[in-house]
Coordinates of C-alpha atoms in Angstrom, one line a residue:
M25 CA -10.2 1.9 -14.7
I26 CA -6.4 2.0 -14.7
C27 CA -4.9 -1.4 -15.1
L28 CA -2.9 -2.6 -12.1
S29 CA 0.8 -2.9 -12.8
V30 CA 3.0 -5.0 -10.5
F31 CA 6.6 -4.3 -9.9
T32 CA 9.0 -5.8 -7.4
L33 CA 11.5 -3.3 -6.0
W34 CA 14.2 -3.9 -3.5
G35 CA 16.1 -1.6 -1.2
G36 CA 15.2 2.0 -0.5
A37 CA 14.8 1.9 3.3
I38 CA 12.6 4.7 4.6
Q39 CA 14.6 7.1 6.7
N40 CA 13.2 9.9 8.9
D41 CA 9.5 9.5 8.1
D42 CA 7.4 10.0 11.2
Q43 CA 4.2 8.6 9.7
F44 CA 6.1 5.4 8.7
K45 CA 7.7 5.2 12.1
G46 CA 4.3 5.5 13.8
A47 CA 2.9 2.8 11.5
V48 CA 5.8 0.4 12.5
A49 CA 5.4 1.2 16.1
S50 CA 1.7 0.3 15.9
I51 CA 2.6 -3.1 14.4
G52 CA 4.5 -4.1 17.5
K53 CA 5.6 -7.7 17.2
E54 CA 2.9 -8.7 14.8
N55 CA 3.9 -10.0 11.4
K56 CA 2.4 -7.1 9.4
L57 CA 3.5 -5.0 6.4
V58 CA 3.0 -1.3 5.9
L59 CA 0.9 -0.4 2.9
M60 CA 1.8 3.2 2.0
M61 CA -0.6 4.6 -0.6
Y62 CA 0.2 7.7 -2.7
T63 CA -2.9 9.6 -3.6
T64 CA -4.2 13.0 -4.6
D65 CA -7.5 14.8 -3.7
D66 CA -8.7 14.7 -7.3
C67 CA -7.9 11.1 -8.1
P68 CA -11.0 9.0 -8.8
E69 CA -9.1 5.7 -8.8
C70 CA -7.6 6.6 -5.3
A71 CA -11.1 7.4 -4.0
Y72 CA -12.4 4.1 -5.4
M73 CA -9.7 2.1 -3.7
K74 CA -10.1 4.0 -0.3
Q75 CA -13.9 4.1 -0.3
K76 CA -14.9 0.8 -2.0
V77 CA -12.1 -1.7 -2.2
F78 CA -10.4 -1.1 1.2
H79 CA -13.9 -1.4 2.9
D80 CA -15.0 -4.5 1.0
A81 CA -16.3 -7.2 3.3
A82 CA -13.5 -9.6 2.4
V83 CA -10.7 -7.0 1.9
E84 CA -11.1 -4.9 5.0
P85 CA -10.6 -7.6 7.6
Y86 CA -7.6 -8.9 5.7
L87 CA -6.0 -5.5 5.5
N88 CA -6.7 -4.9 9.2
R89 CA -5.1 -8.2 10.2
Y90 CA -2.0 -8.2 8.0
F91 CA -1.3 -4.5 7.0
V92 CA -1.0 -1.0 8.5
V93 CA -2.2 1.4 5.9
I94 CA -0.9 5.0 5.6
E95 CA -1.7 7.6 3.0
K96 CA 0.5 10.2 1.5
N97 CA -1.0 12.9 -0.7
V98 CA 1.6 13.6 -3.4
H99 CA 0.7 17.3 -3.5
T100 CA 0.7 18.0 0.3
S101 CA 2.8 15.3 2.1
K102 CA 6.5 15.0 2.4
L103 CA 7.4 11.9 0.4
P104 CA 10.1 9.5 1.5
E105 CA 13.3 9.4 -0.6
G106 CA 13.5 6.5 -3.0
Y107 CA 9.7 6.0 -3.2
D108 CA 9.1 7.5 -6.6
F109 CA 5.9 7.2 -8.5
F110 CA 4.7 7.5 -12.1
G111 CA 1.0 7.1 -11.5
I112 CA -1.6 7.2 -8.8
P113 CA -2.7 5.4 -6.8
T114 CA 0.7 3.9 -6.1
M115 CA 0.9 1.4 -3.2
F116 CA 4.2 0.5 -1.6
F117 CA 4.4 -2.6 0.6
I118 CA 7.1 -2.1 3.2
D119 CA 8.5 -4.3 6.0
K120 CA 9.3 -3.1 9.5
G121 CA 12.8 -2.3 8.5
G122 CA 11.6 0.2 6.0
N123 CA 12.4 -1.9 2.9
K124 CA 10.2 -1.9 -0.1
K125 CA 9.0 -5.4 -0.9
E126 CA 6.5 -4.7 -3.6
T127 CA 4.9 -1.8 -5.5
L128 CA 1.4 -1.8 -7.1
V129 CA 0.3 1.0 -9.4
G130 CA -3.3 1.7 -10.3
S131 CA -6.6 0.4 -8.9
K132 CA -8.2 -3.0 -8.9
R133 CA -11.6 -4.5 -7.9
A134 CA -11.9 -6.0 -4.5
Q135 CA -11.3 -9.8 -5.2
P136 CA -8.3 -9.3 -7.5
F137 CA -6.9 -6.8 -5.0
L138 CA -7.3 -9.4 -2.2
N139 CA -5.6 -11.9 -4.3
E140 CA -2.6 -9.5 -4.7
L141 CA -2.5 -8.9 -0.9
R142 CA -2.3 -12.7 -0.3
R143 CA 0.4 -13.0 -3.0
I144 CA 2.4 -10.2 -1.5
R145 CA 2.2 -11.9 1.9
G146 CA 3.3 -15.2 0.3
I147 CA -0.1 -17.0 0.7
K148 CA -1.6 -18.7 -2.3

């Protein structure tokens, strides 16, 4: 399993990305972040995150309550400028204004991933 690296990145507001705009519109006035995940069809770590971790009994309700998840296939999707990646899966956590708050690279098991989600939201 690829180790999860954590990087804090600031700036880089998303411009002209319809999928992101739709995610923000779905948030409404709720205090949620967008989790934009870069994947490929042949990435086993991406599949593990999407099929196992995101649907874990503890992770799924937390994701649904505090995040809107969108997926971008790095081979077939138009990627927003300023959201570069060097490994997949790459997960960007973005506020309603389109500003990058955090970037995670790689996969993680359910409980450590849930701990990261809580940390990113600022909850211990």
